[in-house]
Coordinates of C-alpha atoms and ligand atoms in Angstrom, one line a residue:
M213 CA -17.5 89.9 70.1
E214 CA -14.3 89.9 72.1
G215 CA -14.9 88.8 75.6
Q216 CA -17.1 85.8 74.6
E217 CA -14.2 83.6 73.5
R218 CA -10.6 83.1 74.6
G219 CA -9.1 86.0 72.6
A220 CA -5.8 86.3 70.7
W221 CA -3.1 88.9 70.0
G222 CA -3.5 91.1 67.0
S223 CA 0.2 90.5 66.0
N224 CA 3.4 89.2 67.3
L225 CA 4.5 92.8 68.0
G226 CA 1.5 93.2 70.2
F227 CA 2.3 90.1 72.1
V228 CA 6.0 91.1 72.5
L229 CA 5.0 94.5 73.8
A230 CA 2.5 92.9 76.2
A231 CA 5.2 90.5 77.5
M232 CA 7.6 93.4 77.9
G233 CA 4.8 95.2 79.8
S234 CA 4.5 92.2 82.1
A235 CA 8.2 92.1 82.6
I236 CA 9.0 95.7 83.0
G237 CA 7.6 96.8 86.3
L238 CA 8.3 98.0 89.8
G239 CA 11.0 95.4 90.0
N240 CA 13.0 97.1 87.3
L241 CA 12.6 100.6 88.8
W242 CA 13.2 100.0 92.5
G243 CA 15.0 96.7 92.6
F244 CA 17.5 96.3 89.9
P245 CA 19.4 99.7 90.1
Y246 CA 19.8 99.5 93.8
K247 CA 20.8 95.8 93.8
M248 CA 23.4 96.5 91.1
G249 CA 24.9 99.3 93.2
A250 CA 24.8 97.3 96.4
N251 CA 26.4 94.2 94.8
G252 CA 29.4 95.5 93.1
G253 CA 28.1 97.4 90.1
F254 CA 29.6 95.9 86.9
P255 CA 30.2 92.4 88.3
F256 CA 26.6 92.2 89.4
L257 CA 25.5 93.1 85.9
V258 CA 27.6 90.3 84.5
I259 CA 26.1 87.8 87.0
Y260 CA 22.6 89.1 86.2
L261 CA 23.2 88.7 82.5
I262 CA 24.3 85.1 83.1
M263 CA 21.1 84.5 85.0
V264 CA 19.0 86.1 82.3
I265 CA 20.6 84.0 79.6
G266 CA 21.0 80.8 81.6
C267 CA 17.5 80.8 83.0
G268 CA 15.5 83.8 81.9
V269 CA 15.6 83.2 78.1
V270 CA 15.2 79.5 78.6
V271 CA 12.2 79.5 81.0
M272 CA 10.6 82.3 79.0
G273 CA 10.9 80.2 75.8
L274 CA 9.5 77.1 77.6
E275 CA 6.5 79.0 79.1
M276 CA 5.6 80.5 75.8
A277 CA 5.9 77.1 74.1
I278 CA 3.6 75.5 76.8
G279 CA 1.1 78.3 76.4
R280 CA 0.9 78.2 72.7
N281 CA 1.0 74.5 72.4
T282 CA -1.9 73.9 74.8
R283 CA -3.7 77.2 74.1
K284 CA -4.8 77.2 77.8
S285 CA -4.3 79.1 81.0
P286 CA -1.6 77.7 83.4
I287 CA -3.5 75.1 85.4
L288 CA -5.2 73.5 82.4
A289 CA -2.1 73.9 80.3
M290 CA 0.1 72.1 82.8
G291 CA -2.6 69.5 83.3
Q292 CA -2.6 68.9 79.6
L293 CA 1.1 68.2 79.6
G294 CA 0.5 65.6 82.4
K295 CA -2.2 65.3 85.1
K296 CA 0.3 65.5 87.9
F297 CA 1.8 68.8 86.6
K298 CA -1.5 70.6 87.3
V299 CA -0.2 71.6 90.7
I300 CA 2.5 73.7 89.0
G301 CA -0.1 75.8 87.3
L302 CA -2.0 76.1 90.6
F303 CA 1.1 77.4 92.3
G304 CA 1.3 80.0 89.6
V305 CA -2.2 81.2 90.0
L306 CA -1.6 81.4 93.8
S307 CA 1.5 83.4 93.2
A308 CA -0.3 85.8 90.9
F309 CA -2.8 86.4 93.7
V310 CA -0.1 87.0 96.3
I311 CA 2.0 89.3 94.1
M312 CA -1.0 91.4 93.2
G313 CA -1.9 91.6 96.9
F314 CA 1.0 93.9 97.4
Y315 CA 1.7 95.2 93.8
S316 CA -1.7 96.9 93.7
V317 CA -1.0 98.7 96.9
L318 CA 2.2 100.0 95.4
I319 CA 0.5 101.2 92.2
G320 CA -1.9 102.9 94.5
Y321 CA 1.0 104.8 96.2
S322 CA 2.2 105.9 92.8
L323 CA -1.3 107.2 91.9
R324 CA -1.2 109.2 95.1
Y325 CA 2.2 110.7 94.2
L326 CA 1.1 111.4 90.6
A327 CA -1.9 113.3 92.1
G328 CA 0.3 115.0 94.5
F329 CA 2.8 116.3 91.9
G330 CA -0.1 117.2 89.6
L331 CA -1.7 119.3 92.3
E332 CA 1.6 121.0 93.2
I333 CA 2.0 122.1 89.6
F334 CA -1.3 123.9 89.8
G335 CA -0.3 125.6 93.1
G336 CA -2.1 123.2 95.4
A337 CA -0.5 121.5 98.4
G338 CA -0.2 118.0 97.0
F339 CA 1.8 116.8 99.9
A340 CA 0.5 119.0 102.6
G341 CA 3.8 120.8 102.8
M342 CA 5.6 117.7 104.3
D343 CA 9.0 116.4 103.3
G344 CA 9.5 113.0 101.8
A345 CA 9.7 110.9 104.9
A346 CA 7.0 112.8 106.8
F347 CA 4.5 112.5 103.9
F348 CA 5.3 108.9 103.3
G349 CA 4.7 108.0 106.9
A350 CA 1.5 110.0 107.1
Y351 CA 0.2 108.6 103.8
T352 CA 1.0 104.9 104.5
G353 CA -0.4 105.3 108.0
N354 CA -3.7 106.6 106.6
I355 CA -5.4 103.3 105.8
G356 CA -8.5 104.9 104.3
A357 CA -6.4 106.8 101.7
V358 CA -4.2 103.8 100.9
I359 CA -7.3 101.6 100.4
G360 CA -8.9 104.2 98.2
Y361 CA -5.9 104.5 95.9
T362 CA -5.4 100.7 95.8
A363 CA -9.0 100.4 94.7
L364 CA -8.3 102.9 91.9
A365 CA -5.4 100.7 90.9
F366 CA -7.8 97.8 90.6
V367 CA -10.3 99.8 88.6
I368 CA -7.7 100.8 86.1
S369 CA -6.2 97.4 85.7
G370 CA -9.6 95.7 85.8
V371 CA -11.0 97.9 83.0
I372 CA -8.0 97.0 80.8
V373 CA -8.2 93.3 81.4
A374 CA -12.0 93.3 81.0
A375 CA -11.6 94.9 77.6
G376 CA -9.9 91.7 76.4
I377 CA -6.6 90.6 75.0
Q378 CA -6.5 92.7 71.9
S379 CA -8.7 95.7 72.7
G380 CA -7.5 95.9 76.4
I381 CA -4.1 94.4 77.2
E382 CA -2.5 94.8 73.8
R383 CA -3.8 98.3 73.2
F384 CA -2.6 99.5 76.6
N385 CA 0.9 98.1 76.1
K386 CA 1.2 99.5 72.6
I387 CA 1.0 103.0 74.1
G388 CA 2.4 102.3 77.5
I389 CA 5.6 100.6 76.7
P390 CA 6.9 103.1 74.1
S391 CA 5.8 105.9 76.4
L392 CA 7.8 104.3 79.2
F393 CA 11.0 104.2 77.2
V394 CA 10.5 107.8 76.1
I395 CA 10.0 109.0 79.7
L396 CA 13.1 107.1 80.8
I397 CA 15.2 108.8 78.0
V398 CA 13.8 112.3 78.9
I399 CA 14.7 111.9 82.5
I400 CA 18.2 110.4 81.7
V401 CA 19.0 113.2 79.3
Y402 CA 17.8 115.9 81.7
G403 CA 19.4 114.2 84.8
L404 CA 22.9 114.0 83.2
T405 CA 23.0 117.7 82.6
L406 CA 22.9 118.3 86.4
P407 CA 26.1 118.9 88.3
G408 CA 27.1 115.9 90.4
S409 CA 24.9 113.6 88.4
K410 CA 27.8 111.4 87.3
D411 CA 28.1 110.1 90.8
G412 CA 24.8 108.3 90.2
L413 CA 26.3 106.4 87.4
T414 CA 29.4 105.7 89.5
F415 CA 27.2 104.3 92.2
M416 CA 25.5 101.9 89.9
F417 CA 28.3 100.8 87.6
S418 CA 31.4 100.8 89.7
S419 CA 32.6 99.2 92.9
Q420 CA 32.3 102.6 94.6
G421 CA 28.6 101.9 95.1
M422 CA 29.7 99.4 97.8
Q423 CA 32.0 101.9 99.4
I424 CA 29.1 104.4 99.6
L425 CA 26.9 101.8 101.2
G426 CA 29.7 100.5 103.4
V427 CA 29.4 96.9 102.2
E428 CA 31.8 94.3 100.9
F429 CA 31.4 92.3 97.7
D430 CA 30.0 88.9 98.4
F431 CA 29.8 86.6 95.4
F432 CA 27.2 84.3 96.9
N433 CA 24.9 87.2 97.8
A434 CA 25.3 88.7 94.4
C435 CA 24.3 85.5 92.7
R436 CA 21.2 84.9 94.7
A437 CA 20.2 88.5 94.5
A438 CA 20.6 88.4 90.7
G439 CA 18.7 85.1 90.4
G440 CA 15.7 86.4 92.4
Q441 CA 15.7 89.7 90.7
M442 CA 15.8 88.0 87.3
L443 CA 12.8 85.8 87.9
F444 CA 10.7 88.5 89.4
S445 CA 11.7 91.0 86.7
L446 CA 10.9 88.6 83.9
S447 CA 7.6 87.5 85.4
L448 CA 8.8 83.9 85.2
G449 CA 8.0 80.6 87.0
M450 CA 4.3 81.3 87.7
G451 CA 2.6 81.0 84.4
A452 CA 2.3 84.6 83.2
L453 CA 4.1 83.8 80.0
I454 CA 2.1 80.5 79.6
T455 CA -1.0 82.7 79.8
Y456 CA 0.2 85.3 77.3
G457 CA 1.7 82.6 75.1
S458 CA -1.7 80.9 74.9
Y459 CA -3.0 83.8 72.9
L460 CA -0.1 83.7 70.4
D461 CA -0.4 82.8 66.8
D462 CA 1.4 79.7 65.4
K463 CA 3.3 82.0 63.0
A464 CA 5.2 83.7 65.8
N465 CA 8.8 82.6 66.4
I466 CA 9.0 81.8 70.1
S467 CA 12.7 81.1 70.2
K468 CA 13.3 84.6 68.9
N469 CA 10.8 86.2 71.2
A470 CA 12.6 84.5 74.1
W471 CA 15.6 86.7 73.5
V472 CA 13.9 89.9 72.6
I473 CA 11.7 90.2 75.7
P474 CA 14.5 89.7 78.3
A475 CA 16.8 92.0 76.3
A476 CA 14.2 94.8 76.5
D477 CA 13.5 94.1 80.2
T478 CA 17.2 94.3 81.0
A479 CA 17.6 97.5 79.0
A480 CA 14.7 99.0 80.9
A481 CA 16.3 98.0 84.2
I482 CA 19.6 99.6 83.3
L483 CA 17.9 102.7 81.9
A484 CA 15.9 103.0 85.0
G485 CA 19.0 103.2 87.1
M486 CA 20.5 105.7 84.7
A487 CA 17.3 107.8 85.1
I488 CA 17.0 107.6 88.9
F489 CA 20.5 107.7 90.4
P490 CA 21.9 110.7 88.6
V491 CA 19.1 112.9 89.8
V492 CA 19.2 111.4 93.2
F493 CA 22.9 112.0 93.6
A494 CA 22.8 115.5 92.0
M495 CA 20.3 116.5 94.6
G496 CA 22.4 115.1 97.4
Q497 CA 20.0 112.3 98.3
S498 CA 21.2 108.9 99.3
P499 CA 20.5 105.8 97.2
A500 CA 18.3 103.1 98.7
G501 CA 16.1 100.4 97.3
G502 CA 12.4 99.5 97.6
P503 CA 9.5 101.8 98.5
G504 CA 11.8 104.3 100.2
L505 CA 13.6 105.0 96.9
L506 CA 10.5 105.2 94.8
F507 CA 8.6 107.4 97.1
I508 CA 10.6 109.2 99.9
T509 CA 13.9 109.7 98.0
M510 CA 12.3 110.7 94.7
H511 CA 9.9 113.0 96.4
N512 CA 12.7 114.9 98.1
T513 CA 14.8 114.8 94.9
F514 CA 12.0 116.4 92.8
F515 CA 11.2 118.9 95.4
S516 CA 14.7 120.1 95.7
M517 CA 14.7 120.9 92.0
G518 CA 12.1 123.6 92.1
G519 CA 9.5 124.1 89.4
I520 CA 11.0 121.7 86.9
G521 CA 11.1 119.0 89.6
L522 CA 7.3 119.1 89.8
G523 CA 7.0 118.4 86.1
L524 CA 9.6 115.7 86.3
G525 CA 7.6 114.3 89.3
V526 CA 4.5 114.0 87.2
I527 CA 6.3 112.2 84.3
F528 CA 8.2 110.0 86.7
Y529 CA 5.1 108.7 88.5
L530 CA 3.4 108.3 85.1
L531 CA 6.3 106.1 84.2
V532 CA 5.9 104.1 87.5
I533 CA 2.2 103.7 86.8
F534 CA 2.7 102.6 83.2
A535 CA 5.3 100.0 84.4
G536 CA 3.1 98.9 87.3
V537 CA -0.2 98.7 85.5
S538 CA 1.3 96.8 82.5
S539 CA 2.6 94.2 85.0
A540 CA -0.5 94.1 87.1
I541 CA -2.7 93.3 84.1
S542 CA -0.6 90.2 83.4
L543 CA -1.0 89.1 87.0
M544 CA -4.8 89.6 86.7
E545 CA -4.9 87.8 83.4
V546 CA -3.2 84.7 84.8
V547 CA -6.1 84.3 87.3
A548 CA -8.9 85.5 85.0
S549 CA -7.9 83.3 82.1
N550 CA -8.1 80.3 84.4
F551 CA -11.7 80.9 85.1
I552 CA -12.5 81.9 81.5
D553 CA -11.0 78.6 80.2
Q554 CA -12.9 76.6 82.8
R555 CA -16.1 78.2 81.7
L556 CA -15.4 77.6 78.1
A557 CA -14.5 74.0 78.8
K558 CA -18.0 73.6 80.2
G559 CA -19.5 75.1 77.1
K560 CA -20.4 78.3 78.8
P561 CA -19.7 81.8 77.4
A562 CA -16.4 83.4 78.6
N563 CA -18.1 86.3 80.4
R564 CA -14.7 88.0 80.6
R565 CA -16.2 91.1 82.3
Q566 CA -17.8 89.2 85.2
V567 CA -14.8 87.0 85.7
V568 CA -12.5 90.0 85.9
L569 CA -14.8 91.7 88.3
G570 CA -14.7 88.7 90.6
V571 CA -11.0 88.2 90.3
S572 CA -10.4 91.9 91.0
A573 CA -12.7 91.8 94.0
A574 CA -10.9 88.8 95.5
M575 CA -7.4 90.3 94.9
F576 CA -8.6 93.6 96.4
V577 CA -9.6 91.7 99.6
L578 CA -6.1 90.3 99.8
S579 CA -4.6 93.7 99.2
L580 CA -6.5 95.1 102.2
F581 CA -4.3 93.2 104.5
V582 CA -1.2 94.8 103.0
A583 CA -2.8 98.2 103.0
C584 CA -3.7 97.8 106.7
D585 CA -0.3 96.5 107.6
K586 CA 1.3 100.0 107.0
L587 CA 4.5 98.4 105.7
G588 CA 5.1 96.5 108.8
G589 CA 3.6 98.9 111.3
S590 CA 0.6 96.8 112.3
V591 CA 0.1 93.8 114.6
M592 CA 0.0 91.6 111.4
T593 CA 3.7 92.1 111.3
T594 CA 4.7 92.9 114.9
G595 CA 2.5 90.1 116.2
S596 CA 4.2 87.4 114.2
A597 CA 7.8 86.4 114.8
F598 CA 7.9 85.0 111.3
V599 CA 6.6 88.0 109.5
S600 CA 8.6 90.5 111.5
R601 CA 11.7 88.5 110.8
I602 CA 11.1 88.8 107.1
G603 CA 10.2 92.5 107.5
S604 CA 6.5 93.2 106.8
L605 CA 3.4 91.5 105.4
L606 CA 4.4 92.9 102.0
D607 CA 7.9 91.4 102.3
T608 CA 6.3 88.1 103.4
F609 CA 4.1 88.0 100.4
D610 CA 7.1 88.8 98.3
F611 CA 9.1 86.0 100.0
F612 CA 6.4 83.5 99.3
A613 CA 6.1 84.4 95.6
S614 CA 9.7 85.4 94.6
G615 CA 11.6 83.5 97.2
I616 CA 9.8 80.2 96.9
M617 CA 7.1 79.8 94.2
M618 CA 8.8 81.4 91.3
P619 CA 12.2 79.6 91.5
L620 CA 10.3 76.4 92.3
G621 CA 7.9 76.9 89.4
A622 CA 10.8 77.8 87.0
M623 CA 12.7 74.7 88.0
L624 CA 9.7 72.4 87.6
I625 CA 8.8 73.9 84.2
S626 CA 12.3 73.1 82.9
L627 CA 12.2 69.6 84.3
V628 CA 8.7 68.9 82.8
V629 CA 9.9 70.0 79.4
G630 CA 13.4 68.7 79.6
W631 CA 12.6 65.3 81.0
G632 CA 8.8 64.8 80.9
K633 CA 7.6 66.0 77.5
G634 CA 11.1 66.0 76.1
I635 CA 13.1 68.1 73.7
P636 CA 11.5 66.8 70.5
W637 CA 8.2 68.1 71.8
L638 CA 9.8 71.5 72.4
K639 CA 11.4 71.4 69.0
A640 CA 8.1 70.7 67.3
E641 CA 6.5 73.7 69.0
M642 CA 9.4 76.0 68.2
E643 CA 9.5 75.0 64.6
K644 CA 5.7 75.2 64.0
N645 CA 4.8 76.9 60.8
G646 CA 8.3 76.6 59.4
N647 CA 9.9 78.8 62.0
K648 CA 13.6 78.5 62.8
F649 CA 14.5 77.1 66.3
Y650 CA 17.2 79.6 67.3
C651 CA 19.9 78.3 69.6
E652 CA 18.5 74.8 69.7
K653 CA 21.5 73.2 71.3
F654 CA 21.6 75.9 73.9
F655 CA 17.9 75.3 74.8
T656 CA 18.4 71.6 74.9
I657 CA 21.3 71.5 77.3
F658 CA 20.1 74.3 79.5
T659 CA 16.5 73.1 79.7
R660 CA 17.6 69.7 80.9
Y661 CA 20.5 70.4 83.1
I662 CA 21.7 73.9 83.8
T663 CA 18.5 75.9 84.2
P664 CA 17.0 73.5 86.8
L665 CA 20.3 73.4 88.8
L666 CA 20.5 77.2 88.7
M667 CA 16.9 77.5 89.9
L668 CA 17.6 75.0 92.7
F669 CA 20.4 77.2 93.8
V670 CA 18.3 80.3 93.7
L671 CA 15.4 78.6 95.5
I672 CA 17.6 77.4 98.4
S673 CA 19.8 80.5 98.7
L674 CA 16.9 82.9 98.5
A675 CA 14.8 81.1 101.1
L676 CA 17.8 81.4 103.4
S677 CA 18.3 85.1 102.6
Y678 CA 14.7 86.0 103.4
L679 CA 15.2 84.2 106.7
G680 CA 18.3 86.3 107.3
I681 CA 20.8 83.5 106.8
Ligands
LIG913 N1 7.9 91.6 86.4 C1 7.2 92.6 87.2 C2 8.2 93.6 87.8 O1 9.4 93.5 87.5 C3 6.4 91.9 88.2 C4 5.5 91.0 87.7 C5 4.5 91.1 86.8 C6 5.5 89.6 87.9 N2 3.9 90.0 86.5 C7 4.4 89.0 87.1 C8 6.2 88.9 88.6 C9 4.2 87.7 87.1 C10 6.0 87.5 88.6 C11 5.0 87.0 87.8 O2 7.8 94.4 88.5

């Protein structure tokens, strides 16, 4: 019975869709499109692609190789490569905790908005008659409601993870990821029929985005923004792909998957911008990034469209929820797999359900802090010079994970493979079962030299940017 052993993917396609699910998330929807517009449009896309190829593809390949080679969750996997590397896996598990601490709250917000638009369709007052900003303020200030919806986000994610690799995670992504692309296309096609919608594309793809925002192109800022965005968006540097890779069959071609998954993630990020900004501009709303875009701006946008806006609101928040949940389950699985493997190592049954219950409960406790912080409105932010400088408790969690742990983890993973285990070890894993090692030279040079250096740059420059330097 699934749940009593480690579990495995049903097919490579199932794995690839799950990895895409982990990668495609809130980061693609609210981070990438805005950052592209704010950092020069097309030049940002070029820098981003360089980061994806120079680090994303490489680290993704390395993580999958480590996972499949050891068939273990991150801490044990890294420990198997070398005792002293265990700490890298430990950092990963900690990051998964911290990211889920705020990610779950945001999925909760999306559930509330889905319910709101759903109610409005049936004539109810899903948003109590308030406009975007007023409702968002009222909702985020209502701690009881935020906690309730966050709990629902945990129940949904927990049920999927508890059902196991194949009957839970793989099955959800097989439906969720294709649906997500279909919804994106529907919104893009509809959005582009609206007058004024082309301005949304201009904002994202040309240098006029910077004029609209009143900012100047800054190459250094664009590079660090692209680097951080790439790591977060591809779920790298903290063992998510080690975990998913550990359930992968020897027949799968890792060096090919390492190109396919980032390509899909990048496509989703660009499509997200093409779905969001045309409708935002057509309805005369202003572009922004982060929670404000996903909730306040989109709320106002859909409401100003009349009846069809309510329908679009429902499918848009469904999209956000598919994207969010498919990522959240990978964050949960990183932590859960760790406990499952430790139980199995001691000869005990996996008890996946109980482990997932415990992990969800612990993550839920952490998310309570974010829920109660009201996006920076509580004493947890205002009372701390450090936190208020970064923005809010949510931003501080994000800083810890995306600004420090992920670039550090990605750098150390490349160094461990490039210099510790060595390229022959990597080659053996890539060529398992007679597979072809695509781009072997590229992987060799980047793993050893270029990727660690780029990650060092991202680590230092991002740490400075969160601190406002
Ligand atoms: N990649 C997701 C996003 O873009 C976030 C995410 C999911 C993640 N799992 C992760 C980030 C693991 C880092 C590590 O929204």
